[in-house]
């Protein structure tokens, strides 16, 4: 019997896996549904990217994007389409850290309102914020006069903020620029990080969101998980999908009437061998993400009836963290969105200062990979390019006749590839304080997680964001400005990469699903040894990127389990 089985390897699973394995070593098992991604293994070709999505027969979901439902792949991206809300999830060793934009940002005090239980306010989390920031090497982009480290779009956002009477701040990001913060390692050079994993000083390739092939991101497989597996000898199994949790009885058999005092049996599918298996453990930590954890507990409560005493608050207080993505196309000044880490700065709009709960958000710059810019350029209608191509054909014919095939043609090729649309366009990423009043529930007919999102209740936030994107477009003298296509009528879908809530912390099962008592922090009410450590614990939108808060909460859960006070030394 294992001392602990941890389901998932995102921020919650990696942190609890590392902390628990320090105490119990080989008796800790981490189960991850996705694959491992060694350096250079993230797909890039069109063929490989077409298979880089999650959809398998063992995990059917009618809300998964239609174009992926026929796949049988354990790829990196799991995309769900719900009424009024689309969700982008990650599957792989390291969870969301594999595709997030690296930002580590602490929310302001006033976000921790009455929905957050006593003992889980900003001041209570400050020591844990400090620890996770240290472990994950959080820092702003270096500005040391090296022209290669200049990020043009950062400067553009700073100018816009100044013009609007706002302040742009460099964001702390979990990106590797070498171990010495004061003297960044030259771009592209490698060295071992302080935990022993080899990393590359950021190459500014703008590929953070599709998996960093140079291991320049401080993803969890290069710190917490690396230490858990290599130093403390925790067992990690990838491509293992957990499908059911059952309490054990006194005789060691499954007993749905037990409350965890004799441990748990965890049932899973070994996806490599397509076999159903199980393991037993003294305790279980669910870190499968907001949707994964909530769905598994809902199935155990309502479908399998193996955990029937879980609070009826399960699934409540769902939030998309106010995520909103917009595009400003072909402005007057360069934005160069294909260079640098994905996010470098944030500008405050009523979140940190002059707090307005109806209109509080941050505006962050965003980038996308170089290869994507070719698709952007290629999307220009042919009739807008016909004059250029006729001119180019004429030049080619003349050069062919006189034998001079270079020169002017080289210039023309340069013209068609110079990428003005991409180079002068900007991606605006916002996140804020939505009403956090959504609900996840089990679709009884389809036996899958469904989400109800009352979008209208948060429209004041979205309208405020749209107003700022219009001002940005005006400031840059852009030719067009539009939000993500899913926002277009009649679809009107939000898209979130930061789903939160569903198993929220509380002082009682009448208010939430998991205990906020320091002694049993994160433990599911009524079930001894059953814990949650991921974004589903968070009772409301935090406005800022939530990974830092998820990490801090997970450190507290691990401390409650091990009774060992954490430090930045793993």
PDB file of C-alpha atoms in Angstrom, residues 59-66 69 78-89 290-292 294-295 318 439-443 446 448-453 455 486 491-496 499:
ATOM      1  CA  UNK A  59     -12.301   9.393 -21.579  1.00  0.00           C
ATOM      2  CA  UNK A  60     -15.201  10.235 -23.925  1.00  0.00           C
ATOM      3  CA  UNK A  61     -16.645  13.698 -23.534  1.00  0.00           C
ATOM      4  CA  UNK A  62     -19.437  15.112 -25.706  1.00  0.00           C
ATOM      5  CA  UNK A  63     -18.288  18.625 -24.797  1.00  0.00           C
ATOM      6  CA  UNK A  64     -14.841  18.096 -26.253  1.00  0.00           C
ATOM      7  CA  UNK A  65     -14.333  20.107 -29.448  1.00  0.00           C
ATOM      8  CA  UNK A  66     -16.019  18.249 -32.338  1.00  0.00           C
ATOM      9  CA  UNK A  69     -13.652  13.644 -30.874  1.00  0.00           C
ATOM     10  CA  UNK A  78      -7.672  19.192 -24.176  1.00  0.00           C
ATOM     11  CA  UNK A  79     -10.248  21.642 -25.560  1.00  0.00           C
ATOM     12  CA  UNK A  80     -13.825  21.665 -24.237  1.00  0.00           C
ATOM     13  CA  UNK A  81     -16.823  23.559 -25.631  1.00  0.00           C
ATOM     14  CA  UNK A  82     -19.593  24.339 -23.136  1.00  0.00           C
ATOM     15  CA  UNK A  83     -22.512  26.771 -23.475  1.00  0.00           C
ATOM     16  CA  UNK A  84     -21.098  30.300 -23.035  1.00  0.00           C
ATOM     17  CA  UNK A  85     -17.675  28.983 -22.021  1.00  0.00           C
ATOM     18  CA  UNK A  86     -14.848  27.159 -23.792  1.00  0.00           C
ATOM     19  CA  UNK A  87     -11.995  25.733 -21.740  1.00  0.00           C
ATOM     20  CA  UNK A  88      -8.424  24.935 -22.776  1.00  0.00           C
ATOM     21  CA  UNK A  89      -6.662  22.361 -20.576  1.00  0.00           C
ATOM     22  CA  UNK A 290     -10.471  22.270 -11.727  1.00  0.00           C
ATOM     23  CA  UNK A 291     -12.406  20.239 -14.287  1.00  0.00           C
ATOM     24  CA  UNK A 292     -10.639  16.914 -13.775  1.00  0.00           C
ATOM     25  CA  UNK A 294     -14.454  18.106  -9.881  1.00  0.00           C
ATOM     26  CA  UNK A 295     -15.595  15.602 -12.503  1.00  0.00           C
ATOM     27  CA  UNK A 318     -16.958  27.968 -11.025  1.00  0.00           C
ATOM     28  CA  UNK A 439     -21.589  25.647 -11.753  1.00  0.00           C
ATOM     29  CA  UNK A 440     -20.087  22.349 -12.829  1.00  0.00           C
ATOM     30  CA  UNK A 441     -22.415  19.373 -12.736  1.00  0.00           C
ATOM     31  CA  UNK A 442     -22.615  15.840 -14.018  1.00  0.00           C
ATOM     32  CA  UNK A 443     -24.662  15.468 -17.170  1.00  0.00           C
ATOM     33  CA  UNK A 446     -24.010  11.865 -21.140  1.00  0.00           C
ATOM     34  CA  UNK A 448     -19.749  13.796 -18.426  1.00  0.00           C
ATOM     35  CA  UNK A 449     -18.917  17.065 -16.759  1.00  0.00           C
ATOM     36  CA  UNK A 450     -21.040  19.998 -17.915  1.00  0.00           C
ATOM     37  CA  UNK A 451     -20.685  23.688 -17.077  1.00  0.00           C
ATOM     38  CA  UNK A 452     -23.366  26.293 -16.589  1.00  0.00           C
ATOM     39  CA  UNK A 453     -21.903  29.788 -17.028  1.00  0.00           C
ATOM     40  CA  UNK A 455     -22.262  35.035 -18.739  1.00  0.00           C
ATOM     41  CA  UNK A 486     -15.792  32.804 -30.290  1.00  0.00           C
ATOM     42  CA  UNK A 491     -21.742  32.206 -30.418  1.00  0.00           C
ATOM     43  CA  UNK A 492     -20.818  34.591 -27.611  1.00  0.00           C
ATOM     44  CA  UNK A 493     -18.514  32.132 -25.835  1.00  0.00           C
ATOM     45  CA  UNK A 494     -15.865  33.091 -23.335  1.00  0.00           C
ATOM     46  CA  UNK A 495     -12.619  31.138 -23.460  1.00  0.00           C
ATOM     47  CA  UNK A 496     -10.711  30.384 -20.274  1.00  0.00           C
ATOM     48  CA  UNK A 499     -10.810  27.569 -14.747  1.00  0.00           C
TER      49      UNK A 499
END
